[in-house]
Each structure stands twice: as structure tokens, then as C-alpha cells.
mmCIF file of C-alpha atoms in Angstrom:
data_model
loop_
_atom_site.group_PDB
_atom_site.id
_atom_site.type_symbol
_atom_site.label_atom_id
_atom_site.label_comp_id
_atom_site.label_asym_id
_atom_site.label_seq_id
_atom_site.Cartn_x
_atom_site.Cartn_y
_atom_site.Cartn_z
ATOM 1 C CA MET A 1 33.362 -146.301 153.050
ATOM 2 C CA LEU A 2 32.988 -142.570 152.316
ATOM 3 C CA ILE A 3 29.196 -142.669 152.117
ATOM 4 C CA SER A 4 28.957 -144.765 155.278
ATOM 5 C CA LYS A 5 31.152 -142.318 157.194
ATOM 6 C CA ALA A 6 29.042 -139.382 156.024
ATOM 7 C CA TYR A 7 25.801 -140.992 157.178
ATOM 8 C CA GLN A 8 27.234 -142.268 160.456
ATOM 9 C CA ARG A 9 28.397 -138.794 161.441
ATOM 10 C CA GLY A 10 24.891 -137.416 161.106
ATOM 11 C CA TYR A 11 23.675 -134.603 158.914
ATOM 12 C CA GLY A 12 21.216 -131.757 158.629
ATOM 13 C CA ALA A 13 19.021 -130.303 155.911
ATOM 14 C CA ALA A 14 21.883 -130.315 153.400
ATOM 15 C CA GLY A 15 22.217 -134.093 153.691
ATOM 16 C CA PRO A 16 25.347 -136.149 154.383
ATOM 17 C CA ILE A 17 28.636 -134.411 153.588
ATOM 18 C CA ILE A 18 31.980 -135.958 152.671
ATOM 19 C CA ASP A 19 34.943 -134.006 154.009
ATOM 20 C CA ARG A 20 37.870 -133.171 151.779
ATOM 21 C CA ASP A 21 40.210 -134.777 154.288
ATOM 22 C CA TRP A 22 38.389 -138.051 153.699
ATOM 23 C CA LEU A 23 38.815 -137.670 149.936
ATOM 24 C CA ILE A 24 42.549 -137.155 150.394
ATOM 25 C CA GLU A 25 42.834 -140.211 152.634
ATOM 26 C CA LEU A 26 40.584 -142.538 150.638
ATOM 27 C CA ASN A 27 40.966 -141.337 147.050
ATOM 28 C CA GLU A 28 42.669 -144.416 145.618
ATOM 29 C CA GLY A 29 40.648 -145.792 142.726
ATOM 30 C CA LEU A 30 38.009 -143.056 142.905
ATOM 31 C CA ILE A 31 36.664 -141.112 139.934
ATOM 32 C CA LEU A 32 34.852 -137.902 140.878
ATOM 33 C CA LEU A 33 32.048 -136.135 139.026
ATOM 34 C CA SER A 34 31.559 -132.488 139.907
ATOM 35 C CA GLY A 35 27.869 -132.668 140.813
ATOM 36 C CA GLY A 36 26.665 -130.294 138.123
ATOM 37 C CA ARG A 37 25.182 -126.971 139.188
ATOM 38 C CA MET A 38 24.767 -128.235 142.770
ATOM 39 C CA GLY A 39 28.417 -129.200 143.265
ATOM 40 C CA ASP A 40 30.979 -126.902 144.852
ATOM 41 C CA VAL A 41 32.376 -125.851 141.480
ATOM 42 C CA GLY A 42 28.901 -125.473 139.985
ATOM 43 C CA ARG A 43 27.614 -123.240 142.764
ATOM 44 C CA SER A 44 30.745 -121.106 142.584
ATOM 45 C CA LEU A 45 30.398 -120.728 138.831
ATOM 46 C CA LEU A 46 26.783 -119.592 139.118
ATOM 47 C CA ARG A 47 27.733 -117.078 141.795
ATOM 48 C CA GLY A 48 30.571 -115.738 139.694
ATOM 49 C CA ASN A 49 33.086 -116.531 142.436
ATOM 50 C CA SER A 50 36.159 -117.194 140.302
ATOM 51 C CA ALA A 51 38.505 -117.345 143.297
ATOM 52 C CA LEU A 52 36.534 -120.198 144.862
ATOM 53 C CA VAL A 53 36.273 -121.936 141.504
ATOM 54 C CA ASP A 54 40.068 -121.839 141.180
ATOM 55 C CA GLU A 55 40.528 -123.112 144.738
ATOM 56 C CA CYS A 56 38.139 -126.029 144.206
ATOM 57 C CA VAL A 57 39.621 -127.005 140.852
ATOM 58 C CA ALA A 58 43.166 -126.829 142.248
ATOM 59 C CA PHE A 59 42.187 -129.279 144.995
ATOM 60 C CA TYR A 60 40.732 -131.799 142.552
ATOM 61 C CA GLU A 61 43.612 -131.429 140.109
ATOM 62 C CA GLU A 62 46.088 -132.140 142.889
ATOM 63 C CA HIS A 63 44.375 -135.132 144.447
ATOM 64 C CA PHE A 64 42.407 -136.546 141.495
ATOM 65 C CA PRO A 65 44.565 -135.987 138.404
ATOM 66 C CA ASP A 66 42.745 -137.382 135.356
ATOM 67 C CA ARG A 67 39.987 -138.596 137.689
ATOM 68 C CA TYR A 68 37.847 -135.476 138.018
ATOM 69 C CA PHE A 69 35.113 -134.670 135.478
ATOM 70 C CA LEU A 70 32.913 -131.613 135.174
ATOM 71 C CA GLU A 71 29.380 -132.958 135.084
ATOM 72 C CA LEU A 72 26.978 -131.616 132.438
ATOM 73 C CA ILE A 73 23.250 -132.107 133.003
ATOM 74 C CA ARG A 74 20.215 -131.096 130.941
ATOM 75 C CA THR A 75 16.945 -131.854 132.706
ATOM 76 C CA GLY A 76 15.079 -128.580 132.238
ATOM 77 C CA ARG A 77 15.757 -127.143 135.694
ATOM 78 C CA PRO A 78 16.684 -123.529 136.508
ATOM 79 C CA ASP A 79 20.259 -122.391 135.817
ATOM 80 C CA GLU A 80 21.276 -125.653 134.135
ATOM 81 C CA GLU A 81 22.199 -124.075 130.809
ATOM 82 C CA SER A 82 23.912 -121.118 132.494
ATOM 83 C CA TYR A 83 25.991 -123.544 134.525
ATOM 84 C CA LEU A 84 26.657 -125.784 131.521
ATOM 85 C CA HIS A 85 28.089 -123.001 129.391
ATOM 86 C CA ALA A 86 30.249 -121.760 132.283
ATOM 87 C CA ALA A 87 31.441 -125.323 132.963
ATOM 88 C CA VAL A 88 32.397 -125.880 129.322
ATOM 89 C CA GLU A 89 34.356 -122.623 129.315
ATOM 90 C CA LEU A 90 36.107 -123.675 132.515
ATOM 91 C CA ALA A 91 36.913 -127.082 131.048
ATOM 92 C CA GLU A 92 38.483 -125.488 127.984
ATOM 93 C CA ALA A 93 40.479 -123.017 130.072
ATOM 94 C CA ARG A 94 41.792 -125.574 132.565
ATOM 95 C CA GLY A 95 41.976 -128.663 130.379
ATOM 96 C CA LEU A 96 39.362 -130.513 132.414
ATOM 97 C CA PRO A 97 37.268 -133.347 130.952
ATOM 98 C CA VAL A 98 33.469 -133.061 130.850
ATOM 99 C CA VAL A 99 30.887 -135.836 131.059
ATOM 100 C CA ALA A 100 27.169 -135.962 130.297
ATOM 101 C CA THR A 101 24.847 -137.335 132.990
ATOM 102 C CA ASN A 102 21.131 -137.064 133.749
ATOM 103 C CA ASP A 103 20.916 -136.942 137.572
ATOM 104 C CA VAL A 104 18.530 -139.901 137.424
ATOM 105 C CA ARG A 105 15.918 -140.158 140.208
ATOM 106 C CA PHE A 106 13.456 -142.646 138.694
ATOM 107 C CA ILE A 107 13.380 -145.194 135.883
ATOM 108 C CA ASP A 108 10.593 -143.917 133.629
ATOM 109 C CA SER A 109 9.301 -140.391 133.071
ATOM 110 C CA SER A 110 5.871 -141.622 134.185
ATOM 111 C CA ASP A 111 7.346 -142.185 137.646
ATOM 112 C CA PHE A 112 7.772 -138.453 138.216
ATOM 113 C CA ASP A 113 4.470 -137.950 140.055
ATOM 114 C CA ALA A 114 5.168 -140.831 142.424
ATOM 115 C CA HIS A 115 8.629 -139.399 143.065
ATOM 116 C CA GLU A 116 7.151 -135.972 143.825
ATOM 117 C CA ILE A 117 4.768 -137.547 146.327
ATOM 118 C CA ARG A 118 7.620 -139.359 148.059
ATOM 119 C CA VAL A 119 9.722 -136.187 148.257
ATOM 120 C CA ALA A 120 6.784 -134.126 149.541
ATOM 121 C CA ILE A 121 6.094 -136.668 152.284
ATOM 122 C CA HIS A 122 9.762 -136.744 153.249
ATOM 123 C CA ASP A 123 9.987 -132.938 153.403
ATOM 124 C CA GLY A 124 6.685 -132.483 155.225
ATOM 125 C CA PHE A 125 4.729 -130.746 152.449
ATOM 126 C CA THR A 126 1.501 -131.401 150.596
ATOM 127 C CA LEU A 127 1.692 -131.540 146.811
ATOM 128 C CA ASP A 128 -0.348 -128.372 146.332
ATOM 129 C CA ASP A 129 1.608 -126.337 148.878
ATOM 130 C CA PRO A 130 2.890 -123.252 147.015
ATOM 131 C CA LYS A 131 5.894 -123.173 149.343
ATOM 132 C CA ARG A 132 6.947 -126.719 148.460
ATOM 133 C CA PRO A 133 10.394 -126.775 146.796
ATOM 134 C CA ARG A 134 10.323 -128.054 143.213
ATOM 135 C CA ASN A 135 13.831 -129.460 142.910
ATOM 136 C CA TYR A 136 13.170 -132.166 140.339
ATOM 137 C CA SER A 137 11.833 -132.404 136.797
ATOM 138 C CA PRO A 138 10.075 -135.127 134.772
ATOM 139 C CA GLN A 139 13.250 -135.398 132.680
ATOM 140 C CA GLN A 140 15.272 -137.067 135.434
ATOM 141 C CA TYR A 141 14.524 -140.579 134.252
ATOM 142 C CA MET A 142 16.842 -143.229 132.836
ATOM 143 C CA ARG A 143 17.307 -141.851 129.332
ATOM 144 C CA SER A 144 18.278 -144.218 126.545
ATOM 145 C CA GLU A 145 21.609 -144.002 124.750
ATOM 146 C CA GLU A 146 19.844 -142.489 121.760
ATOM 147 C CA GLU A 147 18.195 -139.801 123.892
ATOM 148 C CA MET A 148 21.467 -138.830 125.556
ATOM 149 C CA CYS A 149 23.266 -138.684 122.219
ATOM 150 C CA GLU A 150 20.599 -136.359 120.849
ATOM 151 C CA LEU A 151 20.587 -134.225 123.981
ATOM 152 C CA PHE A 152 24.363 -133.683 123.937
ATOM 153 C CA ALA A 153 25.002 -133.768 120.205
ATOM 154 C CA ASP A 154 26.645 -130.338 120.532
ATOM 155 C CA ILE A 155 29.174 -131.614 123.102
ATOM 156 C CA PRO A 156 30.314 -135.021 121.740
ATOM 157 C CA GLU A 157 33.287 -135.246 124.126
ATOM 158 C CA ALA A 158 30.849 -135.297 127.067
ATOM 159 C CA LEU A 159 29.275 -138.418 125.571
ATOM 160 C CA ALA A 160 32.600 -140.059 124.729
ATOM 161 C CA ASN A 161 33.763 -139.636 128.316
ATOM 162 C CA THR A 162 30.834 -141.648 129.657
ATOM 163 C CA VAL A 163 32.347 -144.614 127.818
ATOM 164 C CA GLU A 164 35.848 -143.838 129.050
ATOM 165 C CA ILE A 165 34.659 -143.716 132.654
ATOM 166 C CA ALA A 166 32.812 -147.017 132.221
ATOM 167 C CA LYS A 167 35.983 -148.626 130.849
ATOM 168 C CA ARG A 168 37.921 -147.537 133.932
ATOM 169 C CA CYS A 169 35.367 -148.904 136.383
ATOM 170 C CA ASN A 170 35.480 -152.472 137.588
ATOM 171 C CA VAL A 171 33.249 -154.023 140.208
ATOM 172 C CA THR A 172 32.254 -157.534 141.121
ATOM 173 C CA VAL A 173 28.813 -157.837 142.672
ATOM 174 C CA ARG A 174 28.353 -160.932 144.799
ATOM 175 C CA LEU A 175 24.779 -162.032 144.252
ATOM 176 C CA GLY A 176 22.733 -164.451 146.337
ATOM 177 C CA GLU A 177 24.462 -163.542 149.605
ATOM 178 C CA TYR A 178 23.253 -161.591 152.603
ATOM 179 C CA PHE A 179 25.578 -159.153 154.320
ATOM 180 C CA LEU A 180 24.218 -158.425 157.790
ATOM 181 C CA PRO A 181 25.948 -157.168 160.927
ATOM 182 C CA GLN A 182 27.056 -159.971 163.242
ATOM 183 C CA PHE A 183 24.693 -159.915 166.198
ATOM 184 C CA PRO A 184 26.607 -160.443 169.479
ATOM 185 C CA THR A 185 25.638 -163.806 170.961
ATOM 186 C CA GLY A 186 28.539 -164.551 173.289
ATOM 187 C CA ASP A 187 29.624 -168.179 173.175
ATOM 188 C CA MET A 188 26.379 -169.300 171.577
ATOM 189 C CA SER A 189 25.661 -169.724 167.900
ATOM 190 C CA THR A 190 23.259 -167.255 166.330
ATOM 191 C CA GLU A 191 20.711 -170.031 165.878
ATOM 192 C CA ASP A 192 20.885 -171.200 169.509
ATOM 193 C CA TYR A 193 20.737 -167.631 170.798
ATOM 194 C CA LEU A 194 17.610 -166.965 168.772
ATOM 195 C CA VAL A 195 15.955 -170.063 170.243
ATOM 196 C CA LYS A 196 16.977 -169.031 173.758
ATOM 197 C CA ARG A 197 15.584 -165.505 173.447
ATOM 198 C CA ALA A 198 12.414 -166.724 171.782
ATOM 199 C CA LYS A 199 11.677 -169.230 174.538
ATOM 200 C CA GLU A 200 12.403 -166.673 177.230
ATOM 201 C CA GLY A 201 10.023 -164.286 175.547
ATOM 202 C CA LEU A 202 7.388 -166.966 175.224
ATOM 203 C CA GLU A 203 7.473 -167.624 178.960
ATOM 204 C CA GLU A 204 6.932 -163.925 179.671
ATOM 205 C CA ARG A 205 4.137 -163.681 177.137
ATOM 206 C CA LEU A 206 2.289 -166.742 178.390
ATOM 207 C CA ALA A 207 2.513 -165.535 181.977
ATOM 208 C CA PHE A 208 0.892 -162.289 180.866
ATOM 209 C CA LEU A 209 -1.801 -163.934 178.749
ATOM 210 C CA PHE A 210 -2.657 -166.695 181.203
ATOM 211 C CA PRO A 211 -1.965 -165.650 184.788
ATOM 212 C CA ASP A 212 -3.570 -168.853 186.020
ATOM 213 C CA GLU A 213 -0.879 -171.548 185.952
ATOM 214 C CA GLU A 214 -3.287 -174.387 185.300
ATOM 215 C CA GLU A 215 -4.792 -172.654 182.283
ATOM 216 C CA ARG A 216 -1.329 -171.697 181.083
ATOM 217 C CA LEU A 217 -0.152 -175.310 181.144
ATOM 218 C CA LYS A 218 -3.272 -176.343 179.276
ATOM 219 C CA ARG A 219 -2.892 -173.757 176.544
ATOM 220 C CA ARG A 220 0.869 -173.699 176.015
ATOM 221 C CA PRO A 221 1.315 -176.787 173.768
ATOM 222 C CA GLU A 222 -0.119 -174.929 170.726
ATOM 223 C CA TYR A 223 2.226 -171.996 171.394
ATOM 224 C CA ASP A 224 5.240 -174.275 171.851
ATOM 225 C CA GLU A 225 4.440 -176.101 168.630
ATOM 226 C CA ARG A 226 4.031 -172.933 166.586
ATOM 227 C CA LEU A 227 7.189 -171.344 167.974
ATOM 228 C CA GLU A 228 9.192 -174.490 167.299
ATOM 229 C CA THR A 229 7.990 -174.583 163.691
ATOM 230 C CA GLU A 230 8.816 -170.938 163.090
ATOM 231 C CA LEU A 231 12.264 -171.214 164.659
ATOM 232 C CA GLN A 232 13.068 -174.201 162.487
ATOM 233 C CA VAL A 233 12.073 -172.319 159.335
ATOM 234 C CA ILE A 234 14.011 -169.185 160.338
ATOM 235 C CA ASN A 235 17.179 -171.127 161.142
ATOM 236 C CA GLN A 236 16.938 -173.343 158.065
ATOM 237 C CA MET A 237 16.658 -170.278 155.837
ATOM 238 C CA GLY A 238 19.680 -168.665 157.476
ATOM 239 C CA PHE A 239 17.810 -165.690 158.946
ATOM 240 C CA PRO A 240 18.415 -165.889 162.718
ATOM 241 C CA GLY A 241 20.754 -162.873 162.650
ATOM 242 C CA TYR A 242 18.201 -160.793 160.764
ATOM 243 C CA PHE A 243 15.461 -161.476 163.308
ATOM 244 C CA LEU A 244 17.776 -160.686 166.205
ATOM 245 C CA ILE A 245 18.703 -157.362 164.588
ATOM 246 C CA VAL A 246 15.017 -156.522 164.119
ATOM 247 C CA MET A 247 14.356 -157.491 167.740
ATOM 248 C CA GLU A 248 17.093 -155.125 168.903
ATOM 249 C CA PHE A 249 15.990 -151.981 167.044
ATOM 250 C CA ILE A 250 12.318 -152.605 167.834
ATOM 251 C CA GLN A 251 13.157 -152.891 171.535
ATOM 252 C CA TRP A 252 15.295 -149.753 171.330
ATOM 253 C CA SER A 253 12.394 -147.904 169.710
ATOM 254 C CA LYS A 254 10.008 -148.935 172.452
ATOM 255 C CA ASP A 255 12.497 -147.995 175.176
ATOM 256 C CA ASN A 256 13.039 -144.550 173.621
ATOM 257 C CA GLY A 257 9.440 -143.617 172.873
ATOM 258 C CA VAL A 258 9.633 -144.209 169.118
ATOM 259 C CA PRO A 259 6.310 -145.512 167.717
ATOM 260 C CA VAL A 260 6.504 -149.004 166.265
ATOM 261 C CA GLY A 261 4.107 -149.732 163.417
ATOM 262 C CA PRO A 262 2.690 -153.037 162.175
ATOM 263 C CA GLY A 263 4.823 -155.273 159.985
ATOM 264 C CA ARG A 264 4.501 -155.295 156.208
ATOM 265 C CA GLY A 265 6.372 -158.446 155.279
ATOM 266 C CA SER A 266 5.931 -162.127 156.069
ATOM 267 C CA GLY A 267 7.272 -161.509 159.571
ATOM 268 C CA ALA A 268 4.033 -159.758 160.522
ATOM 269 C CA GLY A 269 2.232 -163.106 160.667
ATOM 270 C CA HIS A 270 4.889 -164.875 162.699
ATOM 271 C CA TRP A 271 4.588 -165.663 166.362
ATOM 272 C CA TRP A 272 8.318 -165.212 166.994
ATOM 273 C CA PRO A 273 8.532 -161.437 166.359
ATOM 274 C CA THR A 274 6.076 -160.781 169.194
ATOM 275 C CA ARG A 275 8.778 -161.999 171.522
#
């Protein structure tokens, strides 16, 4: 809910932001981690702004009693150790729990280069651009339990709290189901609406391809047969809603001057999506 609201509102270079008012309204069952050196408390600690640190901590203590943890991270990036020592001192002074994390961005350390390429593309830089921000390190992979224990051997309570947090979390993941928005189809079923739109589109396409009616009548049986086969497969697999959703955002893109590239999945070879 909170993440969805943040993305739906829109965001700038800083990324999606969750308002404190939302945290107050929707805090039931939530456990918060501070975000390390990049969180509000972390940035305030590094700037030496004790007043803002106190204000932030007071907010979390009020609304997330026993559910707010100062996050400790060691991935070899600038200011991490300075933040960590300040965070530990703050935890001792205010009685706040600490927890060890690794700000994971990829599974294996060997994935770092691929991750850097993805980030550079997203941010509009080339890899060798000296102005390109270097915000990540090769250490942000999924460390093993043994590695984390060695890394935080000097702060055992930060390791113990990872277990305590895990014990307090409970989630049931429903596998094998698809959760898609319900495409509006009026009084028709999703399957029937897909067939209707596909056949309407086929008529338009055939009229464009074969302006001569006699030739169109001669050629259309192969198109009818292929479309019928594809529609049967789509409906039998339970994907009519998915194809209608794709149809809608592709049409919106075309209407608003957004380039539409070629498909990359099995849909690229289907006749139906050209509708």
C-alpha cells in the first residue's frame, strides 16, 4: 500500500517518497529499518545535526515503539563506518535496537558489473564517464550467514536482531496465481470481449491490406483460422485480461507519441497483438 501510493503520486530524481502522515495512518504491523547512512537519521548524523536526529527519533519512538531499528551496513562505501559508529552511539544513548543488513542489489558479487551497466543506462551515463555517480559497491551481494557473522562480529546484537525481526514477520505468498487489474468489459466476459475486439481489429487490418473486396474474401480464411486458434489458446490459458491490458497501454503509447518497440516474448509471433 505505502509503496504503491509513493509510486502513483509520481517522483523526481530522489525516487518515490513515503510521507510521515502515511506512516502514521498505515503503521499497523510495520517494522521500520532506518535506511543506514541514506535514511533521514543517517543523513542527519553525518551532518552533525543533533536537533534533527532527535526530532526524527522522537517520531519513530512515538509511532513505532519497539518496531524501529537503526540499520548498520558495511559494503565499503564512503561514510559507512562514520555513520555506523554514530548510529551505535545513538542506539546506546536512546535505547534503540540496531540490525545488520547489506543493502543487497544483486545475488552474486560477479553480478556487480552487470548492475553498473543497468544503472548507467538508467541514469543516462556511459560506464567510463568520469561524472557518473558511483553509488554502489561489489559488496552489495547476498552475503551468506557466515559472511555476515564475520562482518559484524564486533556488534553481535545487530546480528541477533536480524533473527528477532524474522520471527516477528509473517507472510503467506500465494503461488501459481496471477493478479492483474480487471479490464473493463461492460456486460461481456473478458474472453468474449477479447474475441470481439480481435475480430473488429481483423476487419480493419484486412481492409487495409486488401482494399479489393474480392481479393480480401479470397485471402481471409487463413487469417480467420489463425486468429481463431490464437484466441482459443489465449482464453484457455486464462490470459485474455493480460492481452487487453497490453492492447490498452500500447494504444495509449501510440496516441501520445511514445515509441513502441518490437515484442520480446511469445506474443511477438502472435497475430492477435497486431490488432
